[in-house]
PDB file of C-alpha atoms in Angstrom:
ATOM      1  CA  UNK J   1     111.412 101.133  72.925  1.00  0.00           C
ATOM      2  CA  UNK J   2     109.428 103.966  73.421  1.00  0.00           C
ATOM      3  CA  UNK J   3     112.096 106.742  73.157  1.00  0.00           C
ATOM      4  CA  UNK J   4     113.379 104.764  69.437  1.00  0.00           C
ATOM      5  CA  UNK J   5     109.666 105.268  68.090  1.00  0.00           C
ATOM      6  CA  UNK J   6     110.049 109.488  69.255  1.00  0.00           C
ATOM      7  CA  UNK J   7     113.050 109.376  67.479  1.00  0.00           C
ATOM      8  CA  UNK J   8     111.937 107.620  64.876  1.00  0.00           C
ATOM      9  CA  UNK J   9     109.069 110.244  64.719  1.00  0.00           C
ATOM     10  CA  UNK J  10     111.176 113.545  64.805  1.00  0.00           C
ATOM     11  CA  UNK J  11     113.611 112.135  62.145  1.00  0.00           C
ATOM     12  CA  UNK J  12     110.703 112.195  59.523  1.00  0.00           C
ATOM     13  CA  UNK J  13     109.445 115.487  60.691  1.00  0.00           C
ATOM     14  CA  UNK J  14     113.192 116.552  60.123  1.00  0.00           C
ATOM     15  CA  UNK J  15     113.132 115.183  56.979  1.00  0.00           C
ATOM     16  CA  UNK J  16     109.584 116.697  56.115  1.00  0.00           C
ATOM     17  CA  UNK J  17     110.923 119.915  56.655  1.00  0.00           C
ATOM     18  CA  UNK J  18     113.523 119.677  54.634  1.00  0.00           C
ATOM     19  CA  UNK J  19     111.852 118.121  51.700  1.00  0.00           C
ATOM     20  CA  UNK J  20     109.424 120.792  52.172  1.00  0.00           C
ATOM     21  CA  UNK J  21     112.344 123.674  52.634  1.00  0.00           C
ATOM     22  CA  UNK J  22     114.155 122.700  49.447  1.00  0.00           C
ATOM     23  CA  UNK J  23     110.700 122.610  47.467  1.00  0.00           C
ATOM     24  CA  UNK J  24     110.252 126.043  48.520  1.00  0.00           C
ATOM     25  CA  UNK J  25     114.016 127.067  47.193  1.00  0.00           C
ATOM     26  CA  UNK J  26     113.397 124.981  43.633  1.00  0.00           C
ATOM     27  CA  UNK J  27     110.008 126.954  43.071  1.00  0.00           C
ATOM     28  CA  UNK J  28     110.147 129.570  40.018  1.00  0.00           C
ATOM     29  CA  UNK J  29     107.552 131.421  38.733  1.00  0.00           C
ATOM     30  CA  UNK J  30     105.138 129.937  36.257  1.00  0.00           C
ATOM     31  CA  UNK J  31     106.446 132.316  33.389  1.00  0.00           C
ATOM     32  CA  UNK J  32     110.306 131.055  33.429  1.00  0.00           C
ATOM     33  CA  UNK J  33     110.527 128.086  31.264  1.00  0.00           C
ATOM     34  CA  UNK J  34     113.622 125.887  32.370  1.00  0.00           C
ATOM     35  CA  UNK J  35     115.654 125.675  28.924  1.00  0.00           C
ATOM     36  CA  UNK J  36     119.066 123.792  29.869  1.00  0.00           C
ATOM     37  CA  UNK J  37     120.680 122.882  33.303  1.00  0.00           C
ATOM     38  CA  UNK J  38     124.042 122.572  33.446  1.00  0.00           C
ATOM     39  CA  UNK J  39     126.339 120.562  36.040  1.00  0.00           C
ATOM     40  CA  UNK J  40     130.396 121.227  36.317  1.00  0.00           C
ATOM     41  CA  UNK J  41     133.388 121.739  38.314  1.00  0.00           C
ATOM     42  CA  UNK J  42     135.734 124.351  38.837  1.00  0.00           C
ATOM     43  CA  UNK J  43     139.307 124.525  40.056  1.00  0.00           C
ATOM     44  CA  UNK J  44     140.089 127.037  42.352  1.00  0.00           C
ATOM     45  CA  UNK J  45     141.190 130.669  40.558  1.00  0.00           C
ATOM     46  CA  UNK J  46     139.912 128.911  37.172  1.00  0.00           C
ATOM     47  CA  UNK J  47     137.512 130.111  34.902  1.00  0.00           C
ATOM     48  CA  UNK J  48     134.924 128.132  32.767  1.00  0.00           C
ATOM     49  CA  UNK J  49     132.973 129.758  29.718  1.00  0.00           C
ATOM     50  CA  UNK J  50     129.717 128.965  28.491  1.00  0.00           C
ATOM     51  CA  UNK J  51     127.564 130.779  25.460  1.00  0.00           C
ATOM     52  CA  UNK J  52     124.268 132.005  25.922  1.00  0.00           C
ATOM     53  CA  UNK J  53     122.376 132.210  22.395  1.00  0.00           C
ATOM     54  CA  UNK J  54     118.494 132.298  23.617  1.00  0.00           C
ATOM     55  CA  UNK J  55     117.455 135.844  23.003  1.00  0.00           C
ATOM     56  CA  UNK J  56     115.150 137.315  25.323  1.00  0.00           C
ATOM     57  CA  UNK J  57     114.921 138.285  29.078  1.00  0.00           C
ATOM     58  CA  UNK J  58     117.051 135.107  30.750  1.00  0.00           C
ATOM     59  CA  UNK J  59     117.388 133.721  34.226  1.00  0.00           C
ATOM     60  CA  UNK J  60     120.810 132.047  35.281  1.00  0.00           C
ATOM     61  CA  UNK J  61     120.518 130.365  38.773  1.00  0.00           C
ATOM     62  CA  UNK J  62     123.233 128.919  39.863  1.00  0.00           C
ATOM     63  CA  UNK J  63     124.175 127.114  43.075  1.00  0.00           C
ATOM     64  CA  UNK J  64     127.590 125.786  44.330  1.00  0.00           C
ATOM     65  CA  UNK J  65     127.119 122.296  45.467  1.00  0.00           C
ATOM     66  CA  UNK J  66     130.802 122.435  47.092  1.00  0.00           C
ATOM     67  CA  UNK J  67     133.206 125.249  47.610  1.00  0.00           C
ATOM     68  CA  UNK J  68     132.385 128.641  45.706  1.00  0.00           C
ATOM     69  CA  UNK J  69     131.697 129.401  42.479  1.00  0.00           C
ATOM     70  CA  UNK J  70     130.606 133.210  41.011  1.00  0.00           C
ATOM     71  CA  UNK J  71     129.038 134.004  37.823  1.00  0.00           C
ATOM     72  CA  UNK J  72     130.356 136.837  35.719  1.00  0.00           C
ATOM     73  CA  UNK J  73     128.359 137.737  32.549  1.00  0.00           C
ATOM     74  CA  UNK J  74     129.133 140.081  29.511  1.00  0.00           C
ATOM     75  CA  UNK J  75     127.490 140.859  26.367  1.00  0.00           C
ATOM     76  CA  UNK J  76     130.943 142.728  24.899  1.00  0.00           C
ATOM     77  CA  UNK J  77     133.192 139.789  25.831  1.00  0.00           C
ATOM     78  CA  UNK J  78     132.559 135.605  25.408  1.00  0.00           C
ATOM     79  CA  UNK J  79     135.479 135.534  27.964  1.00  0.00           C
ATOM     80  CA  UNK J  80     134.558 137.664  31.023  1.00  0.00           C
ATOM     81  CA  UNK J  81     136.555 137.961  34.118  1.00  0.00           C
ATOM     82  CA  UNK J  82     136.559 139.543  37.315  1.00  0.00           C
ATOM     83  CA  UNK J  83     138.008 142.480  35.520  1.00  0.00           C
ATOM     84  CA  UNK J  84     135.881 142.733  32.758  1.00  0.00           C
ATOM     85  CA  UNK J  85     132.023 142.281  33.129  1.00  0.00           C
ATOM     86  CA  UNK J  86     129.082 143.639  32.930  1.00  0.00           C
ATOM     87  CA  UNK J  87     127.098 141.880  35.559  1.00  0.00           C
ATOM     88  CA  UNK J  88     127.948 139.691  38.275  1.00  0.00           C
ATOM     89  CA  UNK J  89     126.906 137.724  41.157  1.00  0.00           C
ATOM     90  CA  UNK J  90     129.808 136.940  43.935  1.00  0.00           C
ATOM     91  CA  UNK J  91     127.364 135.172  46.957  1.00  0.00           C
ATOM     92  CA  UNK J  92     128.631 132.116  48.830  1.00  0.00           C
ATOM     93  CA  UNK J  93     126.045 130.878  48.318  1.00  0.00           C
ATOM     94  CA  UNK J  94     122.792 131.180  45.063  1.00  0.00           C
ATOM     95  CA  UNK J  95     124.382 133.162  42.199  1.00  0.00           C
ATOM     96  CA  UNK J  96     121.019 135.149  40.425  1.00  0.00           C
ATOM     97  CA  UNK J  97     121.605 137.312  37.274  1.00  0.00           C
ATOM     98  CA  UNK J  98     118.979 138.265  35.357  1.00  0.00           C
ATOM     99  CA  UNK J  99     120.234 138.687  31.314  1.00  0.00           C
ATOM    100  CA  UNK J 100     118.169 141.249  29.931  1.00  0.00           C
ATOM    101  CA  UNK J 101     116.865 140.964  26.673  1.00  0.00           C
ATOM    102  CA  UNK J 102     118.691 144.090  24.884  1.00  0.00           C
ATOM    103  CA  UNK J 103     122.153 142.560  25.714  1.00  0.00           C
ATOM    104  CA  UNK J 104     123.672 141.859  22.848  1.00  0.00           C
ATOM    105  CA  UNK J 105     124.072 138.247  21.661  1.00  0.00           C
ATOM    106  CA  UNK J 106     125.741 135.935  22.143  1.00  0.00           C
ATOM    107  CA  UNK J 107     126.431 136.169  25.777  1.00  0.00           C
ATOM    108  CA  UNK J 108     129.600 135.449  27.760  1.00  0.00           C
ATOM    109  CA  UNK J 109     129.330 133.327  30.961  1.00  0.00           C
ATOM    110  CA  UNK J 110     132.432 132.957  32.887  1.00  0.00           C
ATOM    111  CA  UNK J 111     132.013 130.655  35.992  1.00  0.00           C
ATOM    112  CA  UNK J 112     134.419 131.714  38.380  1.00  0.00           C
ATOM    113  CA  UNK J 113     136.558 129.514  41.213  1.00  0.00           C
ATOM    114  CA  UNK J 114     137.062 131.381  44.054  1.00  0.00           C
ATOM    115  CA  UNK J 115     140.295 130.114  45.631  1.00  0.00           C
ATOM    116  CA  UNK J 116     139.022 129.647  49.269  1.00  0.00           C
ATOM    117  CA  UNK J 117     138.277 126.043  47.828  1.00  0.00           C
ATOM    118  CA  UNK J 118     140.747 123.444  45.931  1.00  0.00           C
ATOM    119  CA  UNK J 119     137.483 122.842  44.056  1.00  0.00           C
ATOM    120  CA  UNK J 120     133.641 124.200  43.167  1.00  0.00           C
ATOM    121  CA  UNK J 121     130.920 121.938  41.633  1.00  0.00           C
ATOM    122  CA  UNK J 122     127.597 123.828  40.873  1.00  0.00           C
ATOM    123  CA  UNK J 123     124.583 123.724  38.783  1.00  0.00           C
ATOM    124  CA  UNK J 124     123.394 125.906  36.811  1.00  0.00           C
ATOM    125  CA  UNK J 125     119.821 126.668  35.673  1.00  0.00           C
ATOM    126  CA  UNK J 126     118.922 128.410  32.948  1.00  0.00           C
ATOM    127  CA  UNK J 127     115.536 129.924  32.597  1.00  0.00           C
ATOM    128  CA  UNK J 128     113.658 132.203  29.785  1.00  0.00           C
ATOM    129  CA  UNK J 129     111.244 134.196  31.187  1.00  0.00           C
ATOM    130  CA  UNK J 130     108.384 135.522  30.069  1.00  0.00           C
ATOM    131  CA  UNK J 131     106.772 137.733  31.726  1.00  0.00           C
ATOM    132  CA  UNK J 132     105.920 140.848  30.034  1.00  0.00           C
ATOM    133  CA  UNK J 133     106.929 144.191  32.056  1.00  0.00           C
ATOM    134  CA  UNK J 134     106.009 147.272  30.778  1.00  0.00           C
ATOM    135  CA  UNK J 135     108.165 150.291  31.001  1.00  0.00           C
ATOM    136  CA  UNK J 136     106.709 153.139  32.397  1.00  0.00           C
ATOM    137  CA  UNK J 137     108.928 155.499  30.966  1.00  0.00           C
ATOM    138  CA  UNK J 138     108.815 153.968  27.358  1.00  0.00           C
ATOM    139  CA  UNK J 139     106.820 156.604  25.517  1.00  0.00           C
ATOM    140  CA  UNK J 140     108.661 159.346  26.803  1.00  0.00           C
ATOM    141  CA  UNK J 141     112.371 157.584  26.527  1.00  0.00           C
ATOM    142  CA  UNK J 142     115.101 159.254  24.729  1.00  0.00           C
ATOM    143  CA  UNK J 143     115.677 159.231  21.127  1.00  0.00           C
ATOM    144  CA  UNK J 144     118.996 161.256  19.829  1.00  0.00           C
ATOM    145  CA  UNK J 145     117.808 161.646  16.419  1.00  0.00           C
ATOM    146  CA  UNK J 146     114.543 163.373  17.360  1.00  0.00           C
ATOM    147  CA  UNK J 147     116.479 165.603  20.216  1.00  0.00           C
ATOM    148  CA  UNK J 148     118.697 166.209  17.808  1.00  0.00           C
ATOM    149  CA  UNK J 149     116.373 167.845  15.223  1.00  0.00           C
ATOM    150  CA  UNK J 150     113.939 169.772  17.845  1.00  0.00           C
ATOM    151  CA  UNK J 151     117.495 172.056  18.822  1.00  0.00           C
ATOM    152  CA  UNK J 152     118.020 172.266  15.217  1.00  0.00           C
ATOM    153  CA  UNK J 153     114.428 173.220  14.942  1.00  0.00           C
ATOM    154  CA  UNK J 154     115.016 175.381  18.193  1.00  0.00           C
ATOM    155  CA  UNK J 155     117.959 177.082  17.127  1.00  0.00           C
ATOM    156  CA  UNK J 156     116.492 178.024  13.482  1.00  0.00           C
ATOM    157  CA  UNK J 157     113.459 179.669  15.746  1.00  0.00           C
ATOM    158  CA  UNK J 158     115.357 181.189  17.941  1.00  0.00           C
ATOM    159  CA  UNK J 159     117.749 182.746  15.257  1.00  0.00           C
ATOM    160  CA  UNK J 160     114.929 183.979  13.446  1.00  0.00           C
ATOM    161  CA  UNK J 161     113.346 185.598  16.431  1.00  0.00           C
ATOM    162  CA  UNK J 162     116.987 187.386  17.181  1.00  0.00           C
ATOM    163  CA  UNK J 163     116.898 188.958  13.450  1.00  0.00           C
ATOM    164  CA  UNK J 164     113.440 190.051  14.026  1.00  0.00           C
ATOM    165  CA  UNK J 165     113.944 191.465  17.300  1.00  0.00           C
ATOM    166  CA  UNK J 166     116.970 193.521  15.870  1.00  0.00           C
ATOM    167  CA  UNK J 167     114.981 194.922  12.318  1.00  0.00           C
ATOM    168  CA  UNK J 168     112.437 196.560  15.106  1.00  0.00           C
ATOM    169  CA  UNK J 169     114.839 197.778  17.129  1.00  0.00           C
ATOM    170  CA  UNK J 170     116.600 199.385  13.978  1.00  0.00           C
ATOM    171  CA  UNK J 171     113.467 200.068  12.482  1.00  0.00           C
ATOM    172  CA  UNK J 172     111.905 201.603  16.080  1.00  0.00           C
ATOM    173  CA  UNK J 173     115.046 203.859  16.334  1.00  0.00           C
ATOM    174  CA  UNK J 174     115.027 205.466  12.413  1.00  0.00           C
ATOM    175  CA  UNK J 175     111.112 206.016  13.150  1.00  0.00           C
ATOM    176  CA  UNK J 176     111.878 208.067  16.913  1.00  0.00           C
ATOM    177  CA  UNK J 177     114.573 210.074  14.767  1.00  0.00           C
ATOM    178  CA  UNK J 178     112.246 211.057  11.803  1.00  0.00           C
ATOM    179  CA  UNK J 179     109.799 211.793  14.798  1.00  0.00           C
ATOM    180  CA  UNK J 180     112.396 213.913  16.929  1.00  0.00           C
ATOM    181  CA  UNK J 181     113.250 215.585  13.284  1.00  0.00           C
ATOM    182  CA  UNK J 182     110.060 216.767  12.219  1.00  0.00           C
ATOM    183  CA  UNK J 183     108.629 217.984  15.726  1.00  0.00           C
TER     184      UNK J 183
END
């Protein structure tokens, strides 16, 4: 009787710890807001597409309840594939992408089979997040239009400079003649 009530006893802890454990792996930060969740299945080498239409920086997380699935995102494409992409996440295990917000909407989201398994079923979470990074390198990032006018600004100096540089030489020469000639 005594060893049931131990086991009794280290069951719950068991199951403590995992209640506990799989708290810790549903905790986001308090800045994502949880805007759809979204449940399928997969067959294996099979593709499903979804849309994403929310603008701003988004979080898909996305877990394979059975088998494997893999997450393939594009903002040129609503169909991507393993081919054509332009971010992925292959894990056996969490899929993360973070969608930044200059991708171009709407997004593709191809949910991928992987053929190790007859069949994947995950869920996927989708989050808008909004914290607020600031770029470091923001006020001194690149702007084509401006680079393009300082060389044209450059390049009108620097001729100018050239032309002035040869008159004195020209001009410096003529003088050390008329010099040479009258002494």
């Amino acid at each position: 009787m005594f060893s049931h009530g131990i086991i009794v006893i280290q069951f719950l802890a068991l199951h403590v710890a995992f209640t506990v454990h799989a708290l810790e792996d549903e905790a986001v930060p308090e800045e994502w807001i949880l805007l759809h969740v979204v449940q399928g299945q997969i067959g294996a080498g099979n593709y499903s597409y979804l849309r994403l239409n929310h603008d701003g920086r988004i979080v898909l997380e996305m877990k394979s309840l059975m088998g494997d699935a893999d997450l393939y995102i594009s903002d040129t494409t609503l169909h991507p594939t393993f081919d054509d992409y332009n971010l992925q996440s292959v894990t056996c295990g969490n899929d993360v992408i973070v969608v930044p917000s200059h991708f171009q909407r709407p997004v593709g989201i191809g949910i991928y089979g992987h053929p190790s398994h007859l069949e994947s079923e995950f869920e996927m979470r989708v989050y808008l997040d909004q914290t607020v990074e600031e770029d470091p390198f923001a006020m001194a990032s690149y702007n084509g239009e401006e680079t393009e006018t300082t060389k044209k600004q450059q390049s009108a100096e620097t001729t100018a400079q050239d032309e002035e540089s040869i008159l004195w030489t020209i001009l410096i020469g003529i003088l050390k003649l008329v010099l040479e000639i009258l002494f």
